[in-house]
XYZ file of C-alpha atoms in Angstrom:
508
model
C -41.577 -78.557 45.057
C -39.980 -78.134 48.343
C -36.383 -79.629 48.638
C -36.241 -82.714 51.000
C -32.494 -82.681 53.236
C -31.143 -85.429 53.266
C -30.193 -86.010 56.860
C -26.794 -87.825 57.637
C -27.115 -91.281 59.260
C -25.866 -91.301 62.258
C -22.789 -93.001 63.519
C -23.325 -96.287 65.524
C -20.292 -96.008 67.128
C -20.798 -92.249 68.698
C -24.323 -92.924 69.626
C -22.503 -96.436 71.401
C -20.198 -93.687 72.948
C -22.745 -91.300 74.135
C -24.773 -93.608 75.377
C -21.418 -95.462 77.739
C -20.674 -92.028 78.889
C -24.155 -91.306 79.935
C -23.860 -94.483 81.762
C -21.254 -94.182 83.220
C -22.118 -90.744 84.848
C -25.287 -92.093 86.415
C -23.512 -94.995 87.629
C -21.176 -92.803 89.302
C -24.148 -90.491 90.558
C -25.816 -93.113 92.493
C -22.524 -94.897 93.894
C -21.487 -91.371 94.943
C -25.038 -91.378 97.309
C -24.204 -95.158 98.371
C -20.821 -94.008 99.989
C -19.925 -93.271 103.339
C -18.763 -89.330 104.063
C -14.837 -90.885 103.418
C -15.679 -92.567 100.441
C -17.307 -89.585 99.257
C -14.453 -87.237 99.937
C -11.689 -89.288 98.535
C -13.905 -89.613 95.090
C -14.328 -86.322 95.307
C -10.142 -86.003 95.484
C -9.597 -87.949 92.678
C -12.090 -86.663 90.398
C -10.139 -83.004 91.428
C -7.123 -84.404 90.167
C -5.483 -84.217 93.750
C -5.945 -87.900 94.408
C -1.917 -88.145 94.892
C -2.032 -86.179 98.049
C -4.791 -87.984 99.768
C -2.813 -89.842 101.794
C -0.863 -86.343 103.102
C -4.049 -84.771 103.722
C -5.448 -87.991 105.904
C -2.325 -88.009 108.003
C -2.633 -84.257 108.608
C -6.430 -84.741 109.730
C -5.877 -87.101 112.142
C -2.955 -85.618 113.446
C -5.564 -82.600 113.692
C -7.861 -84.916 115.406
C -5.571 -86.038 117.987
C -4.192 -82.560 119.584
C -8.186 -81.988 119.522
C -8.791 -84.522 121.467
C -5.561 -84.026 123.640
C -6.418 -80.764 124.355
C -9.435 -82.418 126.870
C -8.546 -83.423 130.264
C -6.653 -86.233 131.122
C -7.479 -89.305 133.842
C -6.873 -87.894 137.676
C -6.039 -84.373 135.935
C -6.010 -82.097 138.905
C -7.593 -84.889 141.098
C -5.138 -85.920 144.387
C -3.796 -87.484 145.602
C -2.978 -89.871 143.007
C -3.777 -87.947 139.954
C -5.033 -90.949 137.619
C -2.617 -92.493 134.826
C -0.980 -89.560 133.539
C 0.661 -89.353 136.551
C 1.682 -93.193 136.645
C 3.137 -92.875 132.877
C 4.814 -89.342 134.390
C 6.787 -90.688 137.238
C 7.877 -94.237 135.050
C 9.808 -91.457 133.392
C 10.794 -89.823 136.701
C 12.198 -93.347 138.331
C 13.714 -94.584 135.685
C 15.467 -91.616 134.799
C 16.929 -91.226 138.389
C 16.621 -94.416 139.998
C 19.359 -97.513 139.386
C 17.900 -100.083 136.701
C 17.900 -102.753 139.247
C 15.600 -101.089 141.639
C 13.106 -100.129 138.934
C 10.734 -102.575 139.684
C 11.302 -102.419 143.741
C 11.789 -98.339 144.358
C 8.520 -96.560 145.744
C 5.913 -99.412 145.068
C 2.924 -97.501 147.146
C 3.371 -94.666 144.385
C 2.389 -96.098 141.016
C 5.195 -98.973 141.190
C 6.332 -99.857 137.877
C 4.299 -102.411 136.591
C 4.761 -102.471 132.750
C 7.915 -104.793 130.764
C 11.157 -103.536 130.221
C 10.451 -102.098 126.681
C 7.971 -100.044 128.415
C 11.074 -98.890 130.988
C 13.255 -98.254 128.724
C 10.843 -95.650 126.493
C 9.842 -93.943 129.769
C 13.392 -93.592 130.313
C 14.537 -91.892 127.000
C 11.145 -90.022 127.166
C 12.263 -88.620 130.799
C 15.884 -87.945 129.430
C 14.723 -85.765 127.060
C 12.357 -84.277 129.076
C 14.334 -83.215 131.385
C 17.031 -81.645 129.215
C 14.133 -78.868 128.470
C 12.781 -78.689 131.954
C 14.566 -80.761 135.140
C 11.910 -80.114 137.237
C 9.457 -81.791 135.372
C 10.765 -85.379 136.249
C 12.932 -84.463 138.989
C 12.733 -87.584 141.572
C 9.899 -87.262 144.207
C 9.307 -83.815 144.342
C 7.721 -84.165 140.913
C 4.686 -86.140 141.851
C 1.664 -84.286 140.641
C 3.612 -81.924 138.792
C 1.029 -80.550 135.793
C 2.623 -77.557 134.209
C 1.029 -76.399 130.846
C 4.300 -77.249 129.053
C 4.981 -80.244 130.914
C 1.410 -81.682 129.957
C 2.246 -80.468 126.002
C 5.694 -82.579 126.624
C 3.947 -85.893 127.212
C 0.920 -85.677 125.066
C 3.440 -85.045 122.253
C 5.262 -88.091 123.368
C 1.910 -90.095 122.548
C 1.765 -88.847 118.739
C 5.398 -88.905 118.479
C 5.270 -92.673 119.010
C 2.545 -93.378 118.011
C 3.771 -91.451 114.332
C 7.177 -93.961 114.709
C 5.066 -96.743 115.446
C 1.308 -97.451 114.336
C 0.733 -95.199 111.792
C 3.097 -96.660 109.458
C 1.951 -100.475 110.507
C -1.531 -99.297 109.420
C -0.240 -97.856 106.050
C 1.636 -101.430 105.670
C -1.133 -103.484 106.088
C -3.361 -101.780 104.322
C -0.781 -101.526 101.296
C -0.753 -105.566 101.959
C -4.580 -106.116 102.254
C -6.062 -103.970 99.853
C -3.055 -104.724 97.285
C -4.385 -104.806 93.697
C -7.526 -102.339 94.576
C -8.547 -98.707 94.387
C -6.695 -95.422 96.073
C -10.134 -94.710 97.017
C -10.330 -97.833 99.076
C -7.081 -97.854 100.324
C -7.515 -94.244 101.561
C -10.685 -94.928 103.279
C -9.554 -97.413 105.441
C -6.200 -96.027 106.517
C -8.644 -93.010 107.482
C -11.017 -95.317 109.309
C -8.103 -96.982 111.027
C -6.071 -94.079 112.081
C -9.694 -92.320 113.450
C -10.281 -95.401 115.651
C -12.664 -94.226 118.225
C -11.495 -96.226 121.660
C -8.083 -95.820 120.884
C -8.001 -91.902 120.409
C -10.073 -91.517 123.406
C -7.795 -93.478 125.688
C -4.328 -93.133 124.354
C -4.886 -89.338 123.722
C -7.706 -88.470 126.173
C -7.211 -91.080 129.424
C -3.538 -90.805 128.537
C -1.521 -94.278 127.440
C 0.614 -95.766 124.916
C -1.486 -98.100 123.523
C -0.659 -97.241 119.947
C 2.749 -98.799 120.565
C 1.965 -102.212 121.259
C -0.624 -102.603 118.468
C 0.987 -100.826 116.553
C 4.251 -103.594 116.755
C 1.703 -106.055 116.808
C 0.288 -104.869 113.699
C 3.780 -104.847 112.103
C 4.038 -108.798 113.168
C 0.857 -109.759 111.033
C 2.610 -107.821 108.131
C 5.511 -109.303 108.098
C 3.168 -112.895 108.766
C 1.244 -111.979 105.096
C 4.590 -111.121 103.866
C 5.829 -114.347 104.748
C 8.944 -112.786 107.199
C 7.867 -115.216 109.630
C 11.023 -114.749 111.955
C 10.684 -110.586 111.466
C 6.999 -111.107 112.426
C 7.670 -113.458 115.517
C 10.350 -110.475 116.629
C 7.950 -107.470 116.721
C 5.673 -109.283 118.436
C 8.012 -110.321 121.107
C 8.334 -106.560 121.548
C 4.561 -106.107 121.639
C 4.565 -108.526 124.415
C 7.484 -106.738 126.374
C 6.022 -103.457 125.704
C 2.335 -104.087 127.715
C 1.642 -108.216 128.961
C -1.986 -107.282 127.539
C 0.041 -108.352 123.962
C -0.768 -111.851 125.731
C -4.138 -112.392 124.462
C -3.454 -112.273 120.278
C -0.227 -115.050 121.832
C -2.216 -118.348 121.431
C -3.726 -117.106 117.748
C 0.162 -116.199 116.861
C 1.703 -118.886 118.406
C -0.628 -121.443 116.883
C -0.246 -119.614 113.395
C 3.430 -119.742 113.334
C 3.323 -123.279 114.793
C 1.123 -124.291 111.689
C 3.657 -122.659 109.160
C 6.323 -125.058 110.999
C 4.452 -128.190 110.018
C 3.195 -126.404 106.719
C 6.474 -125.223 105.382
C 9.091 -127.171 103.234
C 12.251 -125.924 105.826
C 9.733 -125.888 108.911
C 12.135 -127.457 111.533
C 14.673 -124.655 110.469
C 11.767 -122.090 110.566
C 11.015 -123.496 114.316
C 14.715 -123.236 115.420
C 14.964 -119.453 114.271
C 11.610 -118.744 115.271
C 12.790 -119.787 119.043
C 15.930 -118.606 118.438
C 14.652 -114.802 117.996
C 12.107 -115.410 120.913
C 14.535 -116.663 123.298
C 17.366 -113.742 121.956
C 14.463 -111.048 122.087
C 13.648 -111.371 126.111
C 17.018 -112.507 126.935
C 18.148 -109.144 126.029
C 15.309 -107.233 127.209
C 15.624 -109.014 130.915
C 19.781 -108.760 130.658
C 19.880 -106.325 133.342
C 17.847 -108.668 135.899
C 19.261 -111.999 135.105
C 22.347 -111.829 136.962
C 19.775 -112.187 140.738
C 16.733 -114.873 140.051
C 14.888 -112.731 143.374
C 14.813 -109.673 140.611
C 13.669 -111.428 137.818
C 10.957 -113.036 139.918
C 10.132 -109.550 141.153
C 9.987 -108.168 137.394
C 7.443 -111.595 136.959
C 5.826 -110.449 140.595
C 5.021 -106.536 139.188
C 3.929 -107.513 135.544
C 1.789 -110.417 136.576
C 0.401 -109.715 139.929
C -2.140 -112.513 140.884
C -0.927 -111.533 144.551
C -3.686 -108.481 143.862
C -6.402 -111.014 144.079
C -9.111 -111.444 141.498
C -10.051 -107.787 140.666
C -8.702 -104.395 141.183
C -9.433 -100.891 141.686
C -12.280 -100.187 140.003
C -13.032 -102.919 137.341
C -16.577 -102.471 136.062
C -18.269 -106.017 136.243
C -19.945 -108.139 138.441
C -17.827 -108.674 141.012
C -16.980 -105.252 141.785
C -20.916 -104.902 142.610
C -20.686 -107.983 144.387
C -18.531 -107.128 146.619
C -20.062 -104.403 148.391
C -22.024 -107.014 149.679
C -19.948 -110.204 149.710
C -16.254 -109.752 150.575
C -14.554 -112.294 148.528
C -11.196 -110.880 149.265
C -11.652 -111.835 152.905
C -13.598 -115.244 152.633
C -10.987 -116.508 150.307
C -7.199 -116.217 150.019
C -5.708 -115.467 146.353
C -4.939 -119.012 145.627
C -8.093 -120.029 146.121
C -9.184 -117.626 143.661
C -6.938 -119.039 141.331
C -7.573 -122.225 141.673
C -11.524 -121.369 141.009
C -10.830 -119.586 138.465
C -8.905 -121.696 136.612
C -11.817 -124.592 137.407
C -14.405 -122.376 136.043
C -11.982 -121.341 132.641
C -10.788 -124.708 131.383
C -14.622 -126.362 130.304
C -15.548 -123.765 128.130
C -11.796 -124.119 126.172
C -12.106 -127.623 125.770
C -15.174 -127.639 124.423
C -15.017 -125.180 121.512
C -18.063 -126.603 119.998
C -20.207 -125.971 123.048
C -21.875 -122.129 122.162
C -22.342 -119.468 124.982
C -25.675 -119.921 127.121
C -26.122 -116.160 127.373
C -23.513 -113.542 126.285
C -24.677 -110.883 128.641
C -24.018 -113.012 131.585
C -20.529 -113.957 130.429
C -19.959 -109.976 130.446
C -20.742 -109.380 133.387
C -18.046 -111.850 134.978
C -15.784 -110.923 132.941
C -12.831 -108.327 133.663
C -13.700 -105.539 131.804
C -10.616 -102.938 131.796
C -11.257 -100.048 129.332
C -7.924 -101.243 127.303
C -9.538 -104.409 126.262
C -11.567 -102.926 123.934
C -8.665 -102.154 121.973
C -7.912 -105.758 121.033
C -10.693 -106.431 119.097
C -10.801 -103.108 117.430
C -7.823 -103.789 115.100
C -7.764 -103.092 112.114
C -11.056 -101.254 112.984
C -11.880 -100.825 109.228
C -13.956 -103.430 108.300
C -15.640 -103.540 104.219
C -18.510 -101.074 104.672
C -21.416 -102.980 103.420
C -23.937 -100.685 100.952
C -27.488 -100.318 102.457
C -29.605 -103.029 101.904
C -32.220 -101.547 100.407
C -30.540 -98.299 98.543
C -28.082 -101.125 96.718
C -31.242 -102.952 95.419
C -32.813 -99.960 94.027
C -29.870 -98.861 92.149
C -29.274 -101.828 90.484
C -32.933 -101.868 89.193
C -32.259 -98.262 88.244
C -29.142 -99.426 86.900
C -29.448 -101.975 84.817
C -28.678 -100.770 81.201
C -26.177 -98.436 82.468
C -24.684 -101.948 84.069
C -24.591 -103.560 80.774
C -23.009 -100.764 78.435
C -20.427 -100.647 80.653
C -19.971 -103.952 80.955
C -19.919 -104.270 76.705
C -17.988 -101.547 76.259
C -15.188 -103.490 78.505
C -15.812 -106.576 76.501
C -16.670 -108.577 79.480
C -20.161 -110.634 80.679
C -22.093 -109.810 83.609
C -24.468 -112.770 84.711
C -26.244 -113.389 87.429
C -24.986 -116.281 90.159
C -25.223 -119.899 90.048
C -24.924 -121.624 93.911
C -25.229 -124.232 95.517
C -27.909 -122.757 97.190
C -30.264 -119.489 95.971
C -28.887 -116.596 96.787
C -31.042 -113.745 97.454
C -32.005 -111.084 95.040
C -30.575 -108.527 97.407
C -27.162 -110.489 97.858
C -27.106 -111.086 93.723
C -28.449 -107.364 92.905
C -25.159 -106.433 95.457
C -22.702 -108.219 93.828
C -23.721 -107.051 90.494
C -23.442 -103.517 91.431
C -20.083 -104.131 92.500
C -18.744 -106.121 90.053
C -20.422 -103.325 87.425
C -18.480 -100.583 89.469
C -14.998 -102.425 89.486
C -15.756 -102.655 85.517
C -16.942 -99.226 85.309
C -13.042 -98.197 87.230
C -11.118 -99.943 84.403
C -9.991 -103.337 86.641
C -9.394 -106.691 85.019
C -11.825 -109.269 86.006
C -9.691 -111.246 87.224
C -8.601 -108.760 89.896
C -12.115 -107.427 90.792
C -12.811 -108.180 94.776
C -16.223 -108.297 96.211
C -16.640 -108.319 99.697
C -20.129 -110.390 100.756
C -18.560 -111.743 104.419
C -20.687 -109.130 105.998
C -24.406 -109.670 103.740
C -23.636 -113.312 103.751
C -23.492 -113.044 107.747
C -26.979 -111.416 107.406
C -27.962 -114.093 104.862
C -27.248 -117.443 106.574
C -24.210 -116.685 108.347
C -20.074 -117.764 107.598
C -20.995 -121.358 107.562
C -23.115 -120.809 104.284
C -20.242 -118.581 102.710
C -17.663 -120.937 102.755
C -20.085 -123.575 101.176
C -21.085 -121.173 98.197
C -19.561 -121.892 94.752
C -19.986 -119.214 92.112
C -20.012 -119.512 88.776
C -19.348 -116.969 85.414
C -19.667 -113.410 87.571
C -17.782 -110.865 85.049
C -15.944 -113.706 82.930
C -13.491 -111.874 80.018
C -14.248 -113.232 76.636
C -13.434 -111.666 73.115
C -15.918 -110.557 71.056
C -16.046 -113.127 67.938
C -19.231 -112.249 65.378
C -21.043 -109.654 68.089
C -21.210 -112.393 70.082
C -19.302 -112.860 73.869
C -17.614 -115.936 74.452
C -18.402 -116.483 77.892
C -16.536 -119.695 80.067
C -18.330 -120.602 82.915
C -16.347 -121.594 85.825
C -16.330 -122.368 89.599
C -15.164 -120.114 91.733
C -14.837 -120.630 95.604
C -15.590 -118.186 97.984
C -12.763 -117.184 100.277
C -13.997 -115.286 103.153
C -14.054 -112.005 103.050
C -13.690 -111.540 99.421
C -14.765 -112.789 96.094
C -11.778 -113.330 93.843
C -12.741 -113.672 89.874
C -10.243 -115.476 87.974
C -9.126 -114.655 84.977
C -10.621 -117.411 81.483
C -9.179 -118.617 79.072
C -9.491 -116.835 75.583
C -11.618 -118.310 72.704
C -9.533 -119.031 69.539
């Protein structure tokens, strides 16, 4: 009689253990294909064990990116007889280096007159100090206009990323400690990269040659110090946003109304409101020292930073009335006060009533100035949450189900679908699950997983619907008592732009 073997049960825990693990890696599979190319390569970082030096190796690409794109011609390179921008920035260094500081906004108007506020001045002046301790000639007064020299060219571009380095790149790193506090490396390291490799601003700080970088860059450094709650710090660096380029001007009425709120809002808010002016007052005071002592130079410093005298466009503004004028010379049928006066007329209705929504957004673009720096001021941060695709994210949570669950067991937490106000979509719920599942899967506490849906809900119903949305019991911790998970079901609001979890209370 053949001898049965007895076979060894097996152990529920190890198969439990296999099973997570197998899980997990599939999980990971299909989030990997779900990423963008950065995602993807700072995953791929930490699972090499070099996480630590991601943020080294991001600086040192788009440090990389900018000589690449510096090494490109510049605006008016080689093009007389004004020679474009790079000139302009060229000979602020040239007069201010040479010229007396009271004449800086009066010497040589015809040739690109100084028409930026004194912080600008004063950099162009240390820039052209140094300058010209390597090389005199490169900023030596008049006969330096049009000078392009290969090294002189290297000089200035460096100048850009030099500042730029002192200035933006560690307000980006700031705010995206401050905004993304509490989450991933990962994360964090993909939007620093996404910042840093903001399109418009490469192309025309480091290929049309400016210094944008500075002024959003201090402006950037105000809203951290805002979330920090260093209102008075914040209110100073964005007094020197505003004296480094006027165009600072149009984030003023969302600052000044912020700050003015936190007056009202605070406990000490009249003392917050006299150091608040205190610091704004101090800050151009000593900026404009040197042109106080005459009120004909300070209104000439006013004259060259605002110049309505230039009428209601310039140079070569691409919008409607630019075209229009080939035809129709406004200049000449009406004087610049007129202008203003019409323009001013036709501004005011649409600012009073807010409520009132744009008849046709194409045809307010068209009138509207559109200088290439503009763009800038809506593209900060520039890294907005990268939503999954649609249609990939629904697929892998059907395919992803049980590997969803044994994660979510072997973290002793409860995934369940959403209860709203109103039904959510299977899409929206299958994306929230995913990332709730992967925020498990990573080892976070429930009550610090994020979830961003500002950008599905838009495509959903729009922001209206997302701050009316109440959630309920997403991934609430409970203990384990008798194989069972004691789940408390609570309301959670939606604050735009994330999902915040908080944490339950434990069963007894």
């Amino acid at each position: 009689m053949a001898r049965t073997k007895n076979k060894r049960p097996s152990d529920p825990q190890s198969a439990t253990r296999a099973k997570t693990v197998t899980a997990r890696r599939a999980l990971d599979r299909n989030l990997a294909m779900l990423r963008s190319p950065a995602d993807r390569w700072f995953f791929f970082l930490e699972q090499s064990g070099i996480g630590g030096g991601a943020l080294s190796l991001t600086l040192l690409f788009v440090m990389y990116v900018r000589w690449a794109v510096a090494l490109n011609p510049y605006s008016g390179a080689a093009t007389p007889p004004m020679f474009g921008d790079y000139e302009a920035q060229r000979h602020w260094m040239e007069l201010t280096l040479h010229v007396p500081i009271s004449q800086w906004y009066t010497h040589d108007l015809e040739w690109w007159g100084l028409d930026y506020p004194p912080l600008t001045a004063y950099i162009s002046w240390l820039c052209g100090l140094i300058g010209s301790w390597i090389n005199p000639a490169w900023f030596a007064l008049d006969a330096s206009h049009g000078y392009e020299s290969a090294n002189s060219k290297f000089y200035m571009r460096a100048t850009v990323i030099l500042f730029e380095g002192i200035v933006y790149i560690p307000a980006v790193i700031g705010f995206v400690n401050r905004w993304y506090a509490g989450q991933s490396a990962v994360k964090r390291n993909t939007a620093t990269l996404l910042m840093l490799l903001q399109p418009a601003l490469l192309i025309i700080d480091h290929g049309h040659f400016q210094y944008n970088a500075v002024m959003l860059g201090l402006t950037l450094l105000a809203i951290n110090h805002f979330l920090s709650g260093t209102y008075v710090l914040g209110a100073l660096f964005f007094c020197l946003s505003l004296a480094f380029k006027q165009m600072a001007l149009y984030y003023s009425p969302a600052i000044f109304a912020y700050l003015l709120g936190k007056c009202f809002r605070e406990p000490s808010g009249q003392l917050l409101f006299l150091r608040l002016g205190g610091v704004v007052i101090g800050t151009f005071s000593a900026l404009l020292s040197p042109w106080l002592t005459s009120s004909a130079a300070l209104l000439q410093v006013a004259h060259r930073v605002f110049p309505l005298a230039r009428g209601l466009y310039e140079d070569k503004v691409a919008n409607m009335w630019c075209a229009a004028s080939v035809v129709i010379k406004l200049k000449e049928i009406f004087d610049v006060s007129t202008c203003m006066r019409l323009s001013n007329n036709t501004c005011l209705p649409p600012i009073v009533h807010q409520r009132l929504p744009a008849t046709d957004a194409h045809a307010t673009a068209i009138r509207s100035s559109q200088h290439l720096t503009r763009l800038l001021l809506v593209l900060v941060p520039g890294a907005r949450e990268v939503d999954l695709v649609a249609r990939a994210a629904h697929h892998a949570v059907a395919r992803q189900r049980t590997a969803l669950r044994a994660v979510a067991h072997k973290r002793r937490h409860y995934v369940s679908a959403p209860q709203a106000r109103e039904t959510l979509s299977p899409l929206l719920s299958s994306f929230l699950a995913l990332e709730l599942g992967r925020q498990l899967h990573a080892g976070r506490r429930p009550d610090t997983c994020q979830v961003p849906i500002v950008g599905l809900l838009r495509d959903h119903g729009g922001l209206a619907r997302a701050r009316a949305l109440r959630f309920t019991a997403f991934a609430i911790p409970g203990p384990v008592h008798g194989g069972q998970c004691a789940v408390e079901r609570q309301r959670v609001p939606c604050v735009p732009g994330v999902l915040q979890l908080p944490a339950a209370s434990r069963g007894r």
